[in-house]
mmCIF file of C-alpha atoms in Angstrom:
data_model
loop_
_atom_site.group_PDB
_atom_site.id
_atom_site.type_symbol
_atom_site.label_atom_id
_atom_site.label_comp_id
_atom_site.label_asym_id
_atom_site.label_seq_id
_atom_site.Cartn_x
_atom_site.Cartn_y
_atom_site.Cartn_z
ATOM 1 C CA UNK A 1 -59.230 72.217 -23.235
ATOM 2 C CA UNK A 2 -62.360 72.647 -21.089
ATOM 3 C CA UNK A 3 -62.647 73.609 -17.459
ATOM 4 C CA UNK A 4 -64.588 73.266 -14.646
ATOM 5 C CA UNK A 5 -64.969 76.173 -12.441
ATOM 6 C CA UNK A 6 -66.017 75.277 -8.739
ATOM 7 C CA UNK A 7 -68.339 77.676 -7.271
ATOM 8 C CA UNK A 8 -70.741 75.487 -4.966
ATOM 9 C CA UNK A 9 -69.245 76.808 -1.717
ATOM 10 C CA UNK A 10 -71.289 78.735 0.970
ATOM 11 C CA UNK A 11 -68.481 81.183 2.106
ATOM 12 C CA UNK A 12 -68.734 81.075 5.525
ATOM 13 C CA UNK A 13 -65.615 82.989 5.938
ATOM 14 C CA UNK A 14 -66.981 86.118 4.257
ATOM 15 C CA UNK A 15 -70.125 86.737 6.600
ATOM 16 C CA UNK A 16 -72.117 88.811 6.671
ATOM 17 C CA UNK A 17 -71.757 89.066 2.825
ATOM 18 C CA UNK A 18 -72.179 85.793 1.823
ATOM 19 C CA UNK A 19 -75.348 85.530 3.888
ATOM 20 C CA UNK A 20 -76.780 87.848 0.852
ATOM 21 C CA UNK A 21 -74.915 86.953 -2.190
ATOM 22 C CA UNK A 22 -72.867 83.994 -3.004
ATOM 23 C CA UNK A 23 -68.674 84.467 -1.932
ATOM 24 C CA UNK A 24 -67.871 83.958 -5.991
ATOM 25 C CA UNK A 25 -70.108 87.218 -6.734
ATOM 26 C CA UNK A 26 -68.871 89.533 -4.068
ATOM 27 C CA UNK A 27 -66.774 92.285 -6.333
ATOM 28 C CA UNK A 28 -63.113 92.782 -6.049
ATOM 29 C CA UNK A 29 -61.723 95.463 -7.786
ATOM 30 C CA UNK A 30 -65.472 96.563 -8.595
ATOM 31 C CA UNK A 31 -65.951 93.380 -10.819
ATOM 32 C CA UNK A 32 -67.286 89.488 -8.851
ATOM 33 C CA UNK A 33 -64.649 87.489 -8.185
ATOM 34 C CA UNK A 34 -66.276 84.785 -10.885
ATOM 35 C CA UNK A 35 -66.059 87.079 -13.561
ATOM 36 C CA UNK A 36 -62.027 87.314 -13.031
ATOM 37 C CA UNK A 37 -62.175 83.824 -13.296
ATOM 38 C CA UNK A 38 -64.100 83.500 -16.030
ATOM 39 C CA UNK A 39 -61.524 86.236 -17.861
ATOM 40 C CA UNK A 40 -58.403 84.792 -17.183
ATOM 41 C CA UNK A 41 -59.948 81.442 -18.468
ATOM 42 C CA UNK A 42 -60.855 82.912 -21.749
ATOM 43 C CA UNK A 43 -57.788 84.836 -21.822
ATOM 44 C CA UNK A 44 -55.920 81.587 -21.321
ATOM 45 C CA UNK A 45 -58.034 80.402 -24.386
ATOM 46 C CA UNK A 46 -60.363 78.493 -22.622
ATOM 47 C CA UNK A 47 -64.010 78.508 -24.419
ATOM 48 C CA UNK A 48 -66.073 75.806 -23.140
ATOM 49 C CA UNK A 49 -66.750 76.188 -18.986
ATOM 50 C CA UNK A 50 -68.390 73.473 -16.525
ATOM 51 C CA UNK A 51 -69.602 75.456 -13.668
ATOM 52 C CA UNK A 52 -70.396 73.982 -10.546
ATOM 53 C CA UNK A 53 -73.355 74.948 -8.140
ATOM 54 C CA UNK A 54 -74.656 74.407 -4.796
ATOM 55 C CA UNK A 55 -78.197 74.507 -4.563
ATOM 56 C CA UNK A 56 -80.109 76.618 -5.571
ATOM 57 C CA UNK A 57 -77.233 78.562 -7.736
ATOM 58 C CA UNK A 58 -80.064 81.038 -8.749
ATOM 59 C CA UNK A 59 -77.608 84.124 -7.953
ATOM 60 C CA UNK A 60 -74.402 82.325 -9.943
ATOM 61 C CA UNK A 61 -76.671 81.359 -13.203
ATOM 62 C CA UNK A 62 -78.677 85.070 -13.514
ATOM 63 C CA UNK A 63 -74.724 86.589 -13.194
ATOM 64 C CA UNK A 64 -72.985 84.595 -15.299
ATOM 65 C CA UNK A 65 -75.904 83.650 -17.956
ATOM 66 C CA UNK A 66 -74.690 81.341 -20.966
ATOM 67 C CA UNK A 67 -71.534 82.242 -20.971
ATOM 68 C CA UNK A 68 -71.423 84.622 -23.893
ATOM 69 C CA UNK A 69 -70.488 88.216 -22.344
ATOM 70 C CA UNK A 70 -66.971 85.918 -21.747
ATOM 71 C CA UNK A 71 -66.592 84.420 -25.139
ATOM 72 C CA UNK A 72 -67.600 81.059 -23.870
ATOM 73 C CA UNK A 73 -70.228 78.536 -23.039
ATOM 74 C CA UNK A 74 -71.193 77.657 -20.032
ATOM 75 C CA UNK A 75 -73.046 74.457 -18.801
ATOM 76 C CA UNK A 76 -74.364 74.599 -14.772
ATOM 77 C CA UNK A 77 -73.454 71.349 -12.778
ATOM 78 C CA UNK A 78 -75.574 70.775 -9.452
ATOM 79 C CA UNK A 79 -74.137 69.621 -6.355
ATOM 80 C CA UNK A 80 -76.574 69.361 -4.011
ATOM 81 C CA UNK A 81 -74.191 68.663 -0.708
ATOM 82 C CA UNK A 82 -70.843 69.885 -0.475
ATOM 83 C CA UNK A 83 -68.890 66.616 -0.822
ATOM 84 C CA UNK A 84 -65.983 68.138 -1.639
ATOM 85 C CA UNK A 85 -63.581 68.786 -5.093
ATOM 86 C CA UNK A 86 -63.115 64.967 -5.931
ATOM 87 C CA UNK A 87 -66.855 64.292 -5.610
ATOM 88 C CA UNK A 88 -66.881 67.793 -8.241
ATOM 89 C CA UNK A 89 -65.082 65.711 -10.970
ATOM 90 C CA UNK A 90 -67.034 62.872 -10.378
ATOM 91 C CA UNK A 91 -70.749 64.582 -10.751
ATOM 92 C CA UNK A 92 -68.667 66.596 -13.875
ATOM 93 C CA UNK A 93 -67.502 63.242 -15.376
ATOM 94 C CA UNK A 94 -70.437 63.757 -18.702
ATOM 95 C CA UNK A 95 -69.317 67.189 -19.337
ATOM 96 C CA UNK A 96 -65.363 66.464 -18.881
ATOM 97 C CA UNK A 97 -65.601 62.999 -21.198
ATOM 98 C CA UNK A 98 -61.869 62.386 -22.136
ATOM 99 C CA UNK A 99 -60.879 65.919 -22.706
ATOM 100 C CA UNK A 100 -58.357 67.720 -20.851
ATOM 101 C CA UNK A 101 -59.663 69.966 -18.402
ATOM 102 C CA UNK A 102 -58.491 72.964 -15.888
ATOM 103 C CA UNK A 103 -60.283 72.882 -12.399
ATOM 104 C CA UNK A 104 -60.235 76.214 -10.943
ATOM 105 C CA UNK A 105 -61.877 77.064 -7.722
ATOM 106 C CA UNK A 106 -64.140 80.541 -8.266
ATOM 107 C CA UNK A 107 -62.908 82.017 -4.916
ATOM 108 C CA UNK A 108 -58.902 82.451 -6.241
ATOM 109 C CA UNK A 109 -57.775 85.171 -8.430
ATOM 110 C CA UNK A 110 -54.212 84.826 -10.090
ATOM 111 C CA UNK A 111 -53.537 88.171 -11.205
ATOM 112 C CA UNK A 112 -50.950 87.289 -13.773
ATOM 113 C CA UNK A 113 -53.376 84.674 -15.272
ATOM 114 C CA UNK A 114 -52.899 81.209 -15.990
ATOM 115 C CA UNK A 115 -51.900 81.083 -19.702
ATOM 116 C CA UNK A 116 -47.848 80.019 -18.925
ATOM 117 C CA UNK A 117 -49.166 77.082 -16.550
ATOM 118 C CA UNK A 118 -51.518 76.160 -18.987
ATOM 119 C CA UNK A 119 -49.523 76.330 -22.039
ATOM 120 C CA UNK A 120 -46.528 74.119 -19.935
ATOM 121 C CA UNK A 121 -49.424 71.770 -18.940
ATOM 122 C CA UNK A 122 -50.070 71.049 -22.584
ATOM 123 C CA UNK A 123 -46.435 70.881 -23.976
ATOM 124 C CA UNK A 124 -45.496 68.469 -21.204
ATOM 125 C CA UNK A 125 -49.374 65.878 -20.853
ATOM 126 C CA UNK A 126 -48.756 65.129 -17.707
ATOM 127 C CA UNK A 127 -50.896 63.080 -15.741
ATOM 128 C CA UNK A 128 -51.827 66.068 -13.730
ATOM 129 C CA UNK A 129 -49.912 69.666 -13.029
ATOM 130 C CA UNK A 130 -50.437 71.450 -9.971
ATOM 131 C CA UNK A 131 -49.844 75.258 -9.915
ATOM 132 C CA UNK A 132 -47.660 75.935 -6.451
ATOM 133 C CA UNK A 133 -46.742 78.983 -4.380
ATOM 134 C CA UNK A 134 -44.578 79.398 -1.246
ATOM 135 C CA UNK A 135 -46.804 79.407 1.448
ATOM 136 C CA UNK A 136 -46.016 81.199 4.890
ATOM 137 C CA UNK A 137 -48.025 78.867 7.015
ATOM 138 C CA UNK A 138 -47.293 75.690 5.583
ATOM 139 C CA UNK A 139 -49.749 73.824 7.685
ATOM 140 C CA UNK A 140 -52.378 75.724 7.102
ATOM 141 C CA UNK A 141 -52.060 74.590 3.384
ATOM 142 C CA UNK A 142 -52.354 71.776 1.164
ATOM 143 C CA UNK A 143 -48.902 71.364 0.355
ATOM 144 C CA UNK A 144 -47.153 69.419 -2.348
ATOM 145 C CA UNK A 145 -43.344 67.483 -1.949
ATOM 146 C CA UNK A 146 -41.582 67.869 -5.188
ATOM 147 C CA UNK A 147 -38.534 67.039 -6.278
ATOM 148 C CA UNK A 148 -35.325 69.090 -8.023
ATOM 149 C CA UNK A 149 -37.044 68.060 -11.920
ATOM 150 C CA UNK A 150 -40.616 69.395 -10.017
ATOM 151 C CA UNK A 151 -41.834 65.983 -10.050
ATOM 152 C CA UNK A 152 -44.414 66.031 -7.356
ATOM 153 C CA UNK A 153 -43.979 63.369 -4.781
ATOM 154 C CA UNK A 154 -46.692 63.624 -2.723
ATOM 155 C CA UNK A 155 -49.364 65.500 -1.428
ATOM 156 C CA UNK A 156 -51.166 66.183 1.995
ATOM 157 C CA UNK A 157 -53.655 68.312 3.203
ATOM 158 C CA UNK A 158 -53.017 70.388 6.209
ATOM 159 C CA UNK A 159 -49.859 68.579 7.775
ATOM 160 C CA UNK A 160 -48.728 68.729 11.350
ATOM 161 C CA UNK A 161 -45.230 68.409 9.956
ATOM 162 C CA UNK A 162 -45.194 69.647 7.108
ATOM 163 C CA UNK A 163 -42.329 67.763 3.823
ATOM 164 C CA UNK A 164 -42.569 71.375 1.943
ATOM 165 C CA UNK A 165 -43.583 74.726 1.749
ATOM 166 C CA UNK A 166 -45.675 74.774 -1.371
ATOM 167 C CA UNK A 167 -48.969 75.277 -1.223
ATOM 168 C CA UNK A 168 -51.230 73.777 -3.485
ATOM 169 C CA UNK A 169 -53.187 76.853 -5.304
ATOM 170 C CA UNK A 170 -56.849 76.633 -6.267
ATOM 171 C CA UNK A 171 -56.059 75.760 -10.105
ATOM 172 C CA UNK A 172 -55.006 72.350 -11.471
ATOM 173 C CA UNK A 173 -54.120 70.869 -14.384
ATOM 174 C CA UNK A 174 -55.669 67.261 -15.180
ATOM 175 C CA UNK A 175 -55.669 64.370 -18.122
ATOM 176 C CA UNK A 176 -58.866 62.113 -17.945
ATOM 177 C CA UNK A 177 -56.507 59.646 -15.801
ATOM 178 C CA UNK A 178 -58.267 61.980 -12.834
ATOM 179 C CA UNK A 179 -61.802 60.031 -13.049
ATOM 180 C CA UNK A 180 -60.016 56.881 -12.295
ATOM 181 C CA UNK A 181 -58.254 57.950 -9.427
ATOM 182 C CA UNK A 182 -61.518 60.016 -8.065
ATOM 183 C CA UNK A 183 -63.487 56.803 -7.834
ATOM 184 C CA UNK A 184 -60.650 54.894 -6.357
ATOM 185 C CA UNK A 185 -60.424 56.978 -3.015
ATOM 186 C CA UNK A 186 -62.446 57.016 0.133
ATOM 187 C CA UNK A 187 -64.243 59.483 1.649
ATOM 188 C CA UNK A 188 -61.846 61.680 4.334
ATOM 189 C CA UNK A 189 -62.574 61.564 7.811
ATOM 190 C CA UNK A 190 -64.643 64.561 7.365
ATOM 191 C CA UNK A 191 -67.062 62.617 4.846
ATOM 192 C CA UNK A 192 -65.535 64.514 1.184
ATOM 193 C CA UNK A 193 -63.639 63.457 -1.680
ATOM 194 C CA UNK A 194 -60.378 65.128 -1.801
ATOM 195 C CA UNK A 195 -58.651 66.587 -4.487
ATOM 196 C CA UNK A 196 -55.430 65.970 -2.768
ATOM 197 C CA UNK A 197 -56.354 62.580 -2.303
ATOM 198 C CA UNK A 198 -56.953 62.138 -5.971
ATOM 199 C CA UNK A 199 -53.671 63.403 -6.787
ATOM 200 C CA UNK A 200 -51.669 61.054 -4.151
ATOM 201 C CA UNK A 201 -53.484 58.240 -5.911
ATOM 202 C CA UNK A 202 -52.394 59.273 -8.949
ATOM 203 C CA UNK A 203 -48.469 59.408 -7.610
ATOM 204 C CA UNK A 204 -49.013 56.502 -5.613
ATOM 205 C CA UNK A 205 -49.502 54.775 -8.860
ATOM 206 C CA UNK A 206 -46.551 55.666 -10.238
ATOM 207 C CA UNK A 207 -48.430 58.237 -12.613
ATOM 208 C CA UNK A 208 -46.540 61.807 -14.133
ATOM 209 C CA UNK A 209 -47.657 64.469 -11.720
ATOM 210 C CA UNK A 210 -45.684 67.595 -12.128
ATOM 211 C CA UNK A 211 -45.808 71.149 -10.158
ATOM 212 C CA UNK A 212 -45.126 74.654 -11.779
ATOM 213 C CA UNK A 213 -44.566 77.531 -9.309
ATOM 214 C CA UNK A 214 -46.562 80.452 -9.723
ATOM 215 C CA UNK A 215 -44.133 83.485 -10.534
ATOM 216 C CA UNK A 216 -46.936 85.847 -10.655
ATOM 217 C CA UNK A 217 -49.656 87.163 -7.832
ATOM 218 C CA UNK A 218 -52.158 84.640 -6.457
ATOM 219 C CA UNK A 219 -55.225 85.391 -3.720
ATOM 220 C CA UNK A 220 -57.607 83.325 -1.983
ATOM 221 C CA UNK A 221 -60.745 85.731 -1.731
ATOM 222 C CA UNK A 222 -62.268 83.658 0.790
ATOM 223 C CA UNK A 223 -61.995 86.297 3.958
ATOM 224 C CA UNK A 224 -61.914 90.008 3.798
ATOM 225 C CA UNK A 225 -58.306 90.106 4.137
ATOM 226 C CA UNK A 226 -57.840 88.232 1.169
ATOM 227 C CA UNK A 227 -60.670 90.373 -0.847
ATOM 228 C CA UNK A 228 -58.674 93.086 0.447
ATOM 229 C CA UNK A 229 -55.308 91.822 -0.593
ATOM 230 C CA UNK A 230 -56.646 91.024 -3.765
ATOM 231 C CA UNK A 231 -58.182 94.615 -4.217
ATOM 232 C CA UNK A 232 -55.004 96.316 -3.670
ATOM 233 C CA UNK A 233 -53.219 93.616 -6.177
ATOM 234 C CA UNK A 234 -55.940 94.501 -8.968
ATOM 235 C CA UNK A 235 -55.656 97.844 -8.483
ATOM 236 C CA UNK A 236 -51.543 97.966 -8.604
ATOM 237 C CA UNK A 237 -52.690 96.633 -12.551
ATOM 238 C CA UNK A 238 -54.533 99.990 -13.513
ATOM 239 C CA UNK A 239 -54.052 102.134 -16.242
ATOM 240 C CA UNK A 240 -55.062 106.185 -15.131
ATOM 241 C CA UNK A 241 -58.175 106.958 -16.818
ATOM 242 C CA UNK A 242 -60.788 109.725 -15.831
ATOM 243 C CA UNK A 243 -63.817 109.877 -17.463
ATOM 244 C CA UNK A 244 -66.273 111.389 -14.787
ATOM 245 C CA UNK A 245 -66.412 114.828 -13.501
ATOM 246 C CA UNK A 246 -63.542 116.167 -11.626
ATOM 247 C CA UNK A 247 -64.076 119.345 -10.186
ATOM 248 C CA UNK A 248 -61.294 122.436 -9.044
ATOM 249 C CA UNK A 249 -59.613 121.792 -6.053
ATOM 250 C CA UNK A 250 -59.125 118.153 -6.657
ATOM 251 C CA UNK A 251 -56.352 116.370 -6.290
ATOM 252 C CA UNK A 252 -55.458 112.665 -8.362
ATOM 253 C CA UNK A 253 -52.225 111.112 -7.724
ATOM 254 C CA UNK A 254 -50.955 107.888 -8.826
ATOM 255 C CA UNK A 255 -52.805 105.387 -11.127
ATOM 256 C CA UNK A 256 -56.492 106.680 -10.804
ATOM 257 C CA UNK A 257 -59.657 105.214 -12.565
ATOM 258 C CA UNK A 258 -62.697 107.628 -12.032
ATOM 259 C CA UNK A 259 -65.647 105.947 -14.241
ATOM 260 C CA UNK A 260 -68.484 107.547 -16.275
ATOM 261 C CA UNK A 261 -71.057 110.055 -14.510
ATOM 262 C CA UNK A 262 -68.937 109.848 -11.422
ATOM 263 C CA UNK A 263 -68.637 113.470 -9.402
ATOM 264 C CA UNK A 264 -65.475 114.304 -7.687
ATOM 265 C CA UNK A 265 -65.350 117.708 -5.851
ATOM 266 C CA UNK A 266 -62.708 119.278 -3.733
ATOM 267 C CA UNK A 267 -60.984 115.546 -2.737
ATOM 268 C CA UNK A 268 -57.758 114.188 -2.778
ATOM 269 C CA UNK A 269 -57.479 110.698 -4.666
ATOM 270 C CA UNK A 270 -54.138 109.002 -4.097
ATOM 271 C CA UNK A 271 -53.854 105.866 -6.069
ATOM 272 C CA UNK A 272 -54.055 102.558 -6.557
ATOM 273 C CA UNK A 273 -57.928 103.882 -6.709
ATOM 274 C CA UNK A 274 -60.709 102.971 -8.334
ATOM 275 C CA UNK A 275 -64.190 104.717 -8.442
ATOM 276 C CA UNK A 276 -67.301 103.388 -10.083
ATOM 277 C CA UNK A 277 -69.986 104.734 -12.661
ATOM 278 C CA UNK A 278 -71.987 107.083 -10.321
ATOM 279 C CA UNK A 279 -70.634 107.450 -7.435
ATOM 280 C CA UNK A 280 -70.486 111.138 -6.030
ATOM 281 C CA UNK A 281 -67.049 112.013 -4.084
ATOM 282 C CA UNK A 282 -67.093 115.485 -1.921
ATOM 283 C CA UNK A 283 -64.686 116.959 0.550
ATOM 284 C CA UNK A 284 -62.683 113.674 1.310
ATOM 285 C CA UNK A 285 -59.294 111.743 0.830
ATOM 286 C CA UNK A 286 -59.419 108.499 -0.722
ATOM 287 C CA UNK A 287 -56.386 106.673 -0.366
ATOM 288 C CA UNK A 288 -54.368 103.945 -2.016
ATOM 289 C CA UNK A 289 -55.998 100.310 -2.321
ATOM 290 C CA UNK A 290 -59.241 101.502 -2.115
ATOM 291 C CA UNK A 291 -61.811 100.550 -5.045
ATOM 292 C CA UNK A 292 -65.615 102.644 -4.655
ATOM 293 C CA UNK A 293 -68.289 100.800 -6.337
ATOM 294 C CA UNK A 294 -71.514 101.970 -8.423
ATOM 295 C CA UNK A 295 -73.415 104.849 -6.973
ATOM 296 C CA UNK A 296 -71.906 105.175 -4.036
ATOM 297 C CA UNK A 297 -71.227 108.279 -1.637
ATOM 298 C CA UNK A 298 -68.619 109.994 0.106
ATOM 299 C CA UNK A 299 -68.500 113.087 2.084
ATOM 300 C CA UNK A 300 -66.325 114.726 3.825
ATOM 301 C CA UNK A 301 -65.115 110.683 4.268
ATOM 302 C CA UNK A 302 -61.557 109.604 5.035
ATOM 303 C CA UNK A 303 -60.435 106.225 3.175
ATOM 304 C CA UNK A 304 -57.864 103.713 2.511
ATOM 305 C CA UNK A 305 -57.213 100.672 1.447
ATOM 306 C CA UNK A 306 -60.940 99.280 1.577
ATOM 307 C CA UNK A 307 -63.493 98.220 -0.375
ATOM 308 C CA UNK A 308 -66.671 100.071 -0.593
ATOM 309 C CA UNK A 309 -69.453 97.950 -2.531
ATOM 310 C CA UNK A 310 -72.502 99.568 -4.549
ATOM 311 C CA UNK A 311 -74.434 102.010 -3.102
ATOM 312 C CA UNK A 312 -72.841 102.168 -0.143
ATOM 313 C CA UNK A 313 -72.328 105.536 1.828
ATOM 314 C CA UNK A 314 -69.262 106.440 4.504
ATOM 315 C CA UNK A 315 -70.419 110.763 5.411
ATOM 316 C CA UNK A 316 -68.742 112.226 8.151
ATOM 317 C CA UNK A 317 -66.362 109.708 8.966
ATOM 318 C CA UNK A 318 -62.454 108.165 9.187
ATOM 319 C CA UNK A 319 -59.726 107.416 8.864
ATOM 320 C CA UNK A 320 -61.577 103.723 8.199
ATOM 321 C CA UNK A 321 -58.095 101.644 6.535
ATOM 322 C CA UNK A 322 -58.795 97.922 5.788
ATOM 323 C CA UNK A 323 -62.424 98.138 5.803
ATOM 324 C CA UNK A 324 -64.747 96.197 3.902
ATOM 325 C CA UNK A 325 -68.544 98.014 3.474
ATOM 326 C CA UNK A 326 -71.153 96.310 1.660
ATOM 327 C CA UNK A 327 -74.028 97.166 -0.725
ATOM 328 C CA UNK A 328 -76.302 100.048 -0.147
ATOM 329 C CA UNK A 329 -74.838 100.526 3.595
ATOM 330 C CA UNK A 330 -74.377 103.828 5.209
ATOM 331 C CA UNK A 331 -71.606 104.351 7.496
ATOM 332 C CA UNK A 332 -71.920 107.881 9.395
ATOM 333 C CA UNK A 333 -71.180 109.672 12.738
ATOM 334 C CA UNK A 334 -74.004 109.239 15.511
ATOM 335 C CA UNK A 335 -76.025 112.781 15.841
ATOM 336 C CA UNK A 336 -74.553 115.116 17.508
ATOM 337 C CA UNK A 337 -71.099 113.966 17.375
ATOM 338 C CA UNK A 338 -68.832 116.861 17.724
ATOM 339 C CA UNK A 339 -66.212 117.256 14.646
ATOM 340 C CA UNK A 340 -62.825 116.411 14.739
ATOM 341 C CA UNK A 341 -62.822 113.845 16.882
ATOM 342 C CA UNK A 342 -62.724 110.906 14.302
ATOM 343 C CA UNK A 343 -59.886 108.391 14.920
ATOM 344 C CA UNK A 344 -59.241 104.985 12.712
ATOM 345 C CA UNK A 345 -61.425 102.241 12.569
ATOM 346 C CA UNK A 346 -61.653 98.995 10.393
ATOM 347 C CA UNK A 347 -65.133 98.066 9.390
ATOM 348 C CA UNK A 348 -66.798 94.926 7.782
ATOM 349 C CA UNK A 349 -70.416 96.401 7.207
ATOM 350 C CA UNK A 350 -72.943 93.893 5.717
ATOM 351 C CA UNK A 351 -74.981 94.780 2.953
ATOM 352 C CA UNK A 352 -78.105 97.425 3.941
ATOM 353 C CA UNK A 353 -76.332 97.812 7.183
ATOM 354 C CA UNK A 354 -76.185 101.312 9.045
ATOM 355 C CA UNK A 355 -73.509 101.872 11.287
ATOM 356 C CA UNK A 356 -72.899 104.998 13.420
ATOM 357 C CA UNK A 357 -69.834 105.385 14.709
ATOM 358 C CA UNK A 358 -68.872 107.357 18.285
ATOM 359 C CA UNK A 359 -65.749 109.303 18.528
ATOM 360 C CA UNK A 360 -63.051 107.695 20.356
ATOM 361 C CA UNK A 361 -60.217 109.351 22.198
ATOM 362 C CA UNK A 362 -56.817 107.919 22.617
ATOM 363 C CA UNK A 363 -57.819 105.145 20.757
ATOM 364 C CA UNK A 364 -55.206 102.900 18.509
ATOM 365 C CA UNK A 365 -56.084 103.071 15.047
#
């Protein structure tokens, strides 16, 4: 089975990082969210990858490379205008041939994997297998109508009134009967070719479309609550392991990964935590949910549940809980500021940003 991984779009919902890097490369649980794609598809036994690519895909193609760091190949697929997911099988059509494929989109994370969908999808050949989850705003979803034998009946993008609460996740299952319904449909009325209009073909047509519901974890990455979301789900999966420096008077609860030349002095770590090759910890509290990338710095910091990227810096400064700071920023009290007076904040710092933060009192954290 091959499989075509979607990572052409812009990621307009993660500004200000996707303004520097592309949304499928910004790191969740210290690792881009690509690469956990690219692992559960190997993992899943997947070896031969279709990538797709907005233009110029520079970023995706120097991260990723040929494919062999993940066991696979890897063969880039342009799309130079985002014509949506249908028009993604169509330009994929060489690569795909008559093979079985899995279409997963590069901005959702399953955190079980997607072996048991895949292996059903196989034992089963139906037309096509979506992978469903019970969705809390319904019409905020794709959603799928399915029946008691999970025979899907149709499918429908955003309804005012919604027939279901499954949401259609961002992995499918298709037989090569998906290029003939993808150049049977019409554009939408926003100008794209719709997956979910390929699949309603397909049932339209009286074709097998089945639905599997996803028993394990499943994030959409695309906004920094799911990044964070996904972070904390991640990081629920580690095994303790401390191979940096921890100094006396240090303090590791829970499961704890402290990476290679990392320095922790005089800090309390209470996991879910992760903390990156290099990164220098002193006289803070890092908190549960919170992952620390390469190099970066805390001191005399208070964090939780966030997501500090490489080389970023937080001195002088928290609570901060659900904050998101990006590469090589620095986060720090404005001069002057008189201690103790540091109540919560959430922050969404861009990469090389600097942000000084003025005490607050009686503020709501």
């Amino acid at each position: 089975m091959k499989a075509l991984v979607l990572a052409g779009g812009h990621g307009t919902r993660l500004r200000p990082f996707s303004h520097s890097i592309p949304k499928q490369l910004v790191p969740v649980a210290n690792a881009p969210v690509l690469f956990h794609v690219l692992d559960a598809l190997r993992a899943a036994g997947v070896t031969e990858t279709g990538i797709i690519v907005g233009a110029p895909g520079d970023a995706i193609r120097g991260a990723v490379g040929d494919g062999s760091r993940f066991g696979m190949s890897v063969t880039y697929l342009p799309q130079d205008e985002p014509l949506g997911l249908a028009h993604c099988v169509l330009i994929a059509g060489d690569f795909l041939g008559d093979d079985d494929f899995v279409m997963y989109l590069a901005d959702n994370v399953f955190a079980d994997g997607i072996g048991e969908p895949l292996l059903e999808f196989q034992e089963r050949r139906p037309a096509a297998q979506l992978v469903v989850a019970k969705a809390a705003e319904p019409t905020e979803c794709g959603i799928a109508e399915v029946d008691d034998t999970g025979r899907v009946l149709g499918v429908e993008e955003k309804p005012d009134r919604p027939r279901s609460d499954l949401a259609v996740t961002g992995v499918y299952f298709f037989s090569s009967q998906i290029h003939e319904a993808v150049r049977a449909i019409e554009p939408s009325a926003r100008g794209e070719l719709e997956i979910t209009d390929a699949v309603q073909w397909l049932v339209s047509q009286g074709r097998d479309v089945q639905a599997r519901l996803l028993a394990g974890p499943w994030h959409d990455t695309g906004t920094v609550d799911g990044l964070l979301d996904c972070n904390r789900t991640l990081l629920e999966r580690l095994r303790p392991e401390v191979r940096g420096a921890v100094t006396a008077g240090t303090v590791i609860t829970g499961p704890v990964v402290v990476a290679e030349d990392a320095l922790i002095e005089r800090s309390v770590i209470t996991g879910p935590a992760l903390l990156g090759p290099g990164c220098v910890v002193r006289g803070s509290r890092i908190g549960p949910g919170t992952s620390i990338g390469a190099g970066c710095l805390l001191e005399d910091a208070d964090v939780e549940h966030s997501m500090l990227l490489d080389g970023a810096s937080v001195t002088g400064v928290g609570p901060l809980a659900g904050s998101v700071i990006g590469r090589s920023a620095l986060v720090g009290p404005p001069p002057g500021a008189p201690d103790g007076e540091r109540d919560a904040h959430r922050l969404v710092v861009g990469d090389d940003g600097r942000v000084e933060i003025a005490p607050r009192k009686g503020a709501d954290a």
